[in-house]
């Protein structure tokens, strides 16, 4: 009985911790595009911004591991070979994804950004099947169709107040980032759940390799156009608000993926979209276009359908395995 009660208490703590992480992630998703639009200008060097953000993630994660007393244990069991295999590929993909996301932030309005980026759910499901053989139920396929339809609807025409370059410089990078996000989601879930990797340490590894890949990319660009000087033009105290928000969001994504799962992460995304819409209207007094309402309906219904009806193996298949 003591073991049962102990297990129940541990499950309760795990659930409460997961709910806390989900709440933080939802708030971050909701406010991120608005704060980026306000405080991250075109004058800011994107590479410097991304490196600073990754360093913030690393520092926060190392501090978390130290407080939990896990830092020494994780370091002793760490292997460079394993780290390269598990973390280097997603890190390179994350580095490219971050650049594309920053470009999209600056060239799309907040609602378009949050809704169109949800095509990453479709790509996540695709690559989860490719890498982990995780299948989708027929109902989930309907949900994914609605999600993809939301992305198509929101990108059908330029958003209000956008320029003629908003599609090429905003939507296209956003969709490419969504494809990379699907690959990263599958690889990260494999490492965190199947490989039992610590989420904070995994974030540290991704950050280190991400900075390394970014530096290598900058050196290659230097051969063509010369090395871009490191500068902090356009930075202010307020620039660190979206930067730290993004760093915290990156950490929370790992936490939610490990302790809650992809279904709960989808709920966080829906909550973030709704929060963005509310804050945008409240702060700027802007009216939503019909395509925003239609896309929000598609994304909410599609995500909820996908979350509530997971794939279940048929009994005949289970018996055969037994």
Short mmCIF file of N, CA and C in Angstrom, two decimals, residues 146-236:
data_model
loop_
_atom_site.label_atom_id
_atom_site.label_comp_id
_atom_site.label_asym_id
_atom_site.label_seq_id
_atom_site.Cartn_x
_atom_site.Cartn_y
_atom_site.Cartn_z
N UNK A 146 -7.43 19.47 -41.09
CA UNK A 146 -7.94 20.77 -40.68
C UNK A 146 -6.80 21.72 -40.31
N UNK A 147 -5.76 21.17 -39.68
CA UNK A 147 -4.60 21.98 -39.31
C UNK A 147 -3.91 22.52 -40.57
N UNK A 148 -3.70 21.64 -41.55
CA UNK A 148 -3.07 22.08 -42.79
C UNK A 148 -3.96 23.07 -43.54
N UNK A 149 -5.28 22.87 -43.45
CA UNK A 149 -6.22 23.79 -44.09
C UNK A 149 -6.15 25.18 -43.45
N UNK A 150 -5.92 25.21 -42.15
CA UNK A 150 -5.74 26.49 -41.46
C UNK A 150 -4.53 27.24 -41.99
N UNK A 151 -3.42 26.50 -42.20
CA UNK A 151 -2.21 27.13 -42.73
C UNK A 151 -2.44 27.67 -44.13
N UNK A 152 -3.17 26.90 -44.95
CA UNK A 152 -3.45 27.35 -46.32
C UNK A 152 -4.34 28.59 -46.30
N UNK A 153 -5.36 28.58 -45.44
CA UNK A 153 -6.30 29.71 -45.36
C UNK A 153 -5.61 31.00 -44.95
N UNK A 154 -4.75 30.92 -43.95
CA UNK A 154 -4.12 32.13 -43.41
C UNK A 154 -3.09 32.71 -44.37
N UNK A 155 -2.53 31.88 -45.27
CA UNK A 155 -1.51 32.35 -46.21
C UNK A 155 -2.07 32.59 -47.60
N UNK A 156 -3.39 32.59 -47.73
CA UNK A 156 -4.00 32.72 -49.06
C UNK A 156 -3.78 34.11 -49.65
N UNK A 157 -3.76 35.13 -48.81
CA UNK A 157 -3.56 36.50 -49.28
C UNK A 157 -2.74 37.26 -48.25
N UNK A 158 -2.09 38.37 -48.64
CA UNK A 158 -1.29 39.14 -47.69
C UNK A 158 -2.12 39.61 -46.51
N UNK A 159 -1.50 39.59 -45.31
CA UNK A 159 -2.19 40.03 -44.11
C UNK A 159 -2.36 41.54 -44.12
N UNK A 160 -3.26 42.03 -43.29
CA UNK A 160 -3.54 43.46 -43.22
C UNK A 160 -2.30 44.24 -42.82
N UNK A 161 -2.00 45.27 -43.63
CA UNK A 161 -0.86 46.14 -43.31
C UNK A 161 0.47 45.55 -43.71
N UNK A 162 0.49 44.41 -44.44
CA UNK A 162 1.74 43.79 -44.83
C UNK A 162 2.22 44.36 -46.16
N UNK A 163 3.46 44.10 -46.50
CA UNK A 163 4.02 44.56 -47.75
C UNK A 163 3.95 43.43 -48.77
N UNK A 164 4.36 43.74 -50.02
CA UNK A 164 4.34 42.74 -51.08
C UNK A 164 5.35 41.63 -50.82
N UNK A 165 6.33 41.88 -49.96
CA UNK A 165 7.34 40.88 -49.65
C UNK A 165 6.97 40.00 -48.47
N UNK A 166 5.76 40.20 -47.91
CA UNK A 166 5.40 39.47 -46.70
C UNK A 166 5.30 37.96 -46.95
N UNK A 167 4.90 37.57 -48.17
CA UNK A 167 4.80 36.14 -48.46
C UNK A 167 6.19 35.53 -48.63
N UNK A 168 7.02 36.15 -49.46
CA UNK A 168 8.34 35.60 -49.74
C UNK A 168 9.26 35.64 -48.53
N UNK A 169 9.23 36.75 -47.77
CA UNK A 169 10.13 36.92 -46.64
C UNK A 169 9.51 36.50 -45.31
N UNK A 170 8.20 36.27 -45.29
CA UNK A 170 7.53 35.91 -44.04
C UNK A 170 6.96 34.51 -44.05
N UNK A 171 6.04 34.23 -44.99
CA UNK A 171 5.34 32.95 -45.01
C UNK A 171 6.24 31.81 -45.45
N UNK A 172 7.03 32.01 -46.51
CA UNK A 172 7.90 30.95 -47.02
C UNK A 172 8.92 30.50 -45.97
N UNK A 173 9.67 31.43 -45.32
CA UNK A 173 10.56 30.99 -44.25
C UNK A 173 9.82 30.30 -43.11
N UNK A 174 8.58 30.74 -42.84
CA UNK A 174 7.79 30.15 -41.76
C UNK A 174 7.44 28.70 -42.07
N UNK A 175 7.07 28.40 -43.32
CA UNK A 175 6.73 27.03 -43.70
C UNK A 175 7.97 26.14 -43.72
N UNK A 176 9.09 26.69 -44.16
CA UNK A 176 10.34 25.92 -44.13
C UNK A 176 10.75 25.60 -42.68
N UNK A 177 10.56 26.59 -41.81
CA UNK A 177 10.85 26.36 -40.39
C UNK A 177 9.93 25.31 -39.80
N UNK A 178 8.69 25.25 -40.28
CA UNK A 178 7.74 24.25 -39.79
C UNK A 178 8.16 22.84 -40.18
N UNK A 179 8.70 22.69 -41.39
CA UNK A 179 9.20 21.38 -41.81
C UNK A 179 10.36 20.94 -40.93
N UNK A 180 11.29 21.86 -40.68
CA UNK A 180 12.41 21.54 -39.80
C UNK A 180 11.93 21.26 -38.38
N UNK A 181 10.88 21.95 -37.95
CA UNK A 181 10.32 21.73 -36.63
C UNK A 181 9.79 20.31 -36.51
N UNK A 182 9.17 19.80 -37.58
CA UNK A 182 8.68 18.42 -37.56
C UNK A 182 9.80 17.42 -37.41
N UNK A 183 10.90 17.64 -38.12
CA UNK A 183 12.07 16.76 -37.99
C UNK A 183 12.62 16.82 -36.58
N UNK A 184 12.76 18.04 -36.05
CA UNK A 184 13.30 18.22 -34.71
C UNK A 184 12.42 17.59 -33.64
N UNK A 185 11.10 17.71 -33.80
CA UNK A 185 10.17 17.14 -32.82
C UNK A 185 10.33 15.63 -32.73
N UNK A 186 10.44 14.99 -33.88
CA UNK A 186 10.61 13.53 -33.90
C UNK A 186 11.94 13.10 -33.28
N UNK A 187 13.01 13.78 -33.64
CA UNK A 187 14.33 13.42 -33.10
C UNK A 187 14.41 13.72 -31.60
N UNK A 188 13.80 14.83 -31.17
CA UNK A 188 13.84 15.20 -29.76
C UNK A 188 13.02 14.22 -28.91
N UNK A 189 11.83 13.85 -29.40
CA UNK A 189 11.00 12.90 -28.66
C UNK A 189 11.69 11.56 -28.54
N UNK A 190 12.39 11.15 -29.58
CA UNK A 190 13.13 9.89 -29.54
C UNK A 190 14.22 9.94 -28.49
N UNK A 191 14.92 11.06 -28.39
CA UNK A 191 16.01 11.20 -27.43
C UNK A 191 15.51 11.31 -26.00
N UNK A 192 14.41 12.06 -25.79
CA UNK A 192 13.92 12.35 -24.43
C UNK A 192 13.11 11.21 -23.84
N UNK A 193 12.27 10.57 -24.64
CA UNK A 193 11.39 9.53 -24.10
C UNK A 193 11.97 8.14 -24.27
N UNK A 194 12.46 7.82 -25.45
CA UNK A 194 13.01 6.48 -25.68
C UNK A 194 14.43 6.36 -25.15
N UNK A 195 15.18 7.47 -25.24
CA UNK A 195 16.56 7.44 -24.76
C UNK A 195 16.70 7.88 -23.31
N UNK A 196 15.61 8.31 -22.67
CA UNK A 196 15.60 8.74 -21.26
C UNK A 196 16.66 9.81 -20.99
N UNK A 197 16.79 10.75 -21.91
CA UNK A 197 17.77 11.82 -21.75
C UNK A 197 17.17 12.95 -20.92
N UNK A 198 17.99 13.56 -20.06
CA UNK A 198 17.52 14.68 -19.25
C UNK A 198 17.21 15.86 -20.16
N UNK A 199 16.03 16.44 -20.00
CA UNK A 199 15.59 17.50 -20.91
C UNK A 199 16.46 18.75 -20.82
N UNK A 200 16.88 19.11 -19.61
CA UNK A 200 17.73 20.30 -19.44
C UNK A 200 19.09 20.10 -20.09
N UNK A 201 19.68 18.93 -19.88
CA UNK A 201 20.99 18.65 -20.47
C UNK A 201 20.89 18.56 -21.99
N UNK A 202 19.80 18.00 -22.49
CA UNK A 202 19.57 17.91 -23.93
C UNK A 202 19.49 19.32 -24.53
N UNK A 203 18.85 20.25 -23.81
CA UNK A 203 18.76 21.64 -24.27
C UNK A 203 20.14 22.29 -24.28
N UNK A 204 20.98 21.96 -23.29
CA UNK A 204 22.35 22.47 -23.26
C UNK A 204 23.13 21.99 -24.48
N UNK A 205 23.01 20.70 -24.77
CA UNK A 205 23.72 20.13 -25.93
C UNK A 205 23.25 20.78 -27.23
N UNK A 206 21.95 20.94 -27.37
CA UNK A 206 21.41 21.59 -28.56
C UNK A 206 21.94 23.02 -28.70
N UNK A 207 22.03 23.72 -27.57
CA UNK A 207 22.53 25.09 -27.60
C UNK A 207 23.98 25.17 -28.02
N UNK A 208 24.82 24.30 -27.47
CA UNK A 208 26.25 24.30 -27.80
C UNK A 208 26.47 23.97 -29.27
N UNK A 209 25.84 22.89 -29.73
CA UNK A 209 25.99 22.51 -31.13
C UNK A 209 25.36 23.55 -32.05
N UNK A 210 24.26 24.16 -31.61
CA UNK A 210 23.62 25.18 -32.42
C UNK A 210 24.52 26.38 -32.65
N UNK A 211 25.19 26.83 -31.59
CA UNK A 211 26.14 27.95 -31.71
C UNK A 211 27.29 27.56 -32.64
N UNK A 212 27.77 26.32 -32.50
CA UNK A 212 28.88 25.84 -33.34
C UNK A 212 28.49 25.86 -34.82
N UNK A 213 27.30 25.36 -35.13
CA UNK A 213 26.85 25.35 -36.52
C UNK A 213 26.64 26.76 -37.05
N UNK A 214 26.16 27.64 -36.20
CA UNK A 214 25.94 29.02 -36.62
C UNK A 214 27.26 29.72 -36.94
N UNK A 215 28.28 29.47 -36.12
CA UNK A 215 29.60 30.05 -36.37
C UNK A 215 30.19 29.51 -37.67
N UNK A 216 30.04 28.20 -37.90
CA UNK A 216 30.54 27.59 -39.14
C UNK A 216 29.84 28.20 -40.35
N UNK A 217 28.52 28.38 -40.23
CA UNK A 217 27.76 28.99 -41.33
C UNK A 217 28.20 30.42 -41.60
N UNK A 218 28.50 31.15 -40.56
CA UNK A 218 28.96 32.54 -40.71
C UNK A 218 30.31 32.59 -41.42
N UNK A 219 31.17 31.62 -41.12
CA UNK A 219 32.49 31.57 -41.77
C UNK A 219 32.37 31.27 -43.26
N UNK A 220 31.43 30.40 -43.62
CA UNK A 220 31.20 30.11 -45.03
C UNK A 220 30.67 31.34 -45.76
N UNK A 221 29.78 32.08 -45.12
CA UNK A 221 29.25 33.30 -45.71
C UNK A 221 30.33 34.36 -45.87
N UNK A 222 31.33 34.31 -44.97
CA UNK A 222 32.40 35.31 -45.01
C UNK A 222 33.24 35.18 -46.27
N UNK A 223 33.33 33.95 -46.83
CA UNK A 223 34.10 33.74 -48.06
C UNK A 223 33.47 34.46 -49.25
N UNK A 224 32.14 34.65 -49.19
CA UNK A 224 31.43 35.27 -50.32
C UNK A 224 31.29 36.78 -50.16
N UNK A 225 30.87 37.20 -49.01
CA UNK A 225 30.58 38.62 -48.82
C UNK A 225 31.39 39.28 -47.71
N UNK A 226 32.34 38.55 -47.17
CA UNK A 226 33.12 39.10 -46.07
C UNK A 226 32.46 38.84 -44.73
N UNK A 227 33.25 38.69 -43.69
CA UNK A 227 32.74 38.39 -42.37
C UNK A 227 31.96 39.57 -41.80
N UNK A 228 30.72 39.34 -41.45
CA UNK A 228 29.88 40.40 -40.92
C UNK A 228 30.35 40.76 -39.51
N UNK A 229 30.61 42.02 -39.27
CA UNK A 229 31.11 42.42 -37.95
C UNK A 229 30.08 42.17 -36.85
N UNK A 230 30.58 41.77 -35.69
CA UNK A 230 29.71 41.55 -34.54
C UNK A 230 29.31 42.90 -33.96
N UNK A 231 28.03 43.14 -33.88
CA UNK A 231 27.57 44.42 -33.33
C UNK A 231 26.23 44.21 -32.62
N UNK A 232 25.92 45.17 -31.77
CA UNK A 232 24.67 45.13 -31.02
C UNK A 232 23.82 46.35 -31.36
N UNK A 233 23.89 46.77 -32.61
CA UNK A 233 23.06 47.90 -33.06
C UNK A 233 21.59 47.52 -32.98
N UNK A 234 20.79 48.44 -32.49
CA UNK A 234 19.36 48.18 -32.38
C UNK A 234 18.94 47.51 -31.08
N UNK A 235 19.93 47.14 -30.25
CA UNK A 235 19.62 46.48 -28.98
C UNK A 235 19.25 47.53 -27.92
N UNK A 236 18.40 47.10 -27.03
CA UNK A 236 18.06 47.92 -25.86
C UNK A 236 17.76 46.96 -24.71
#
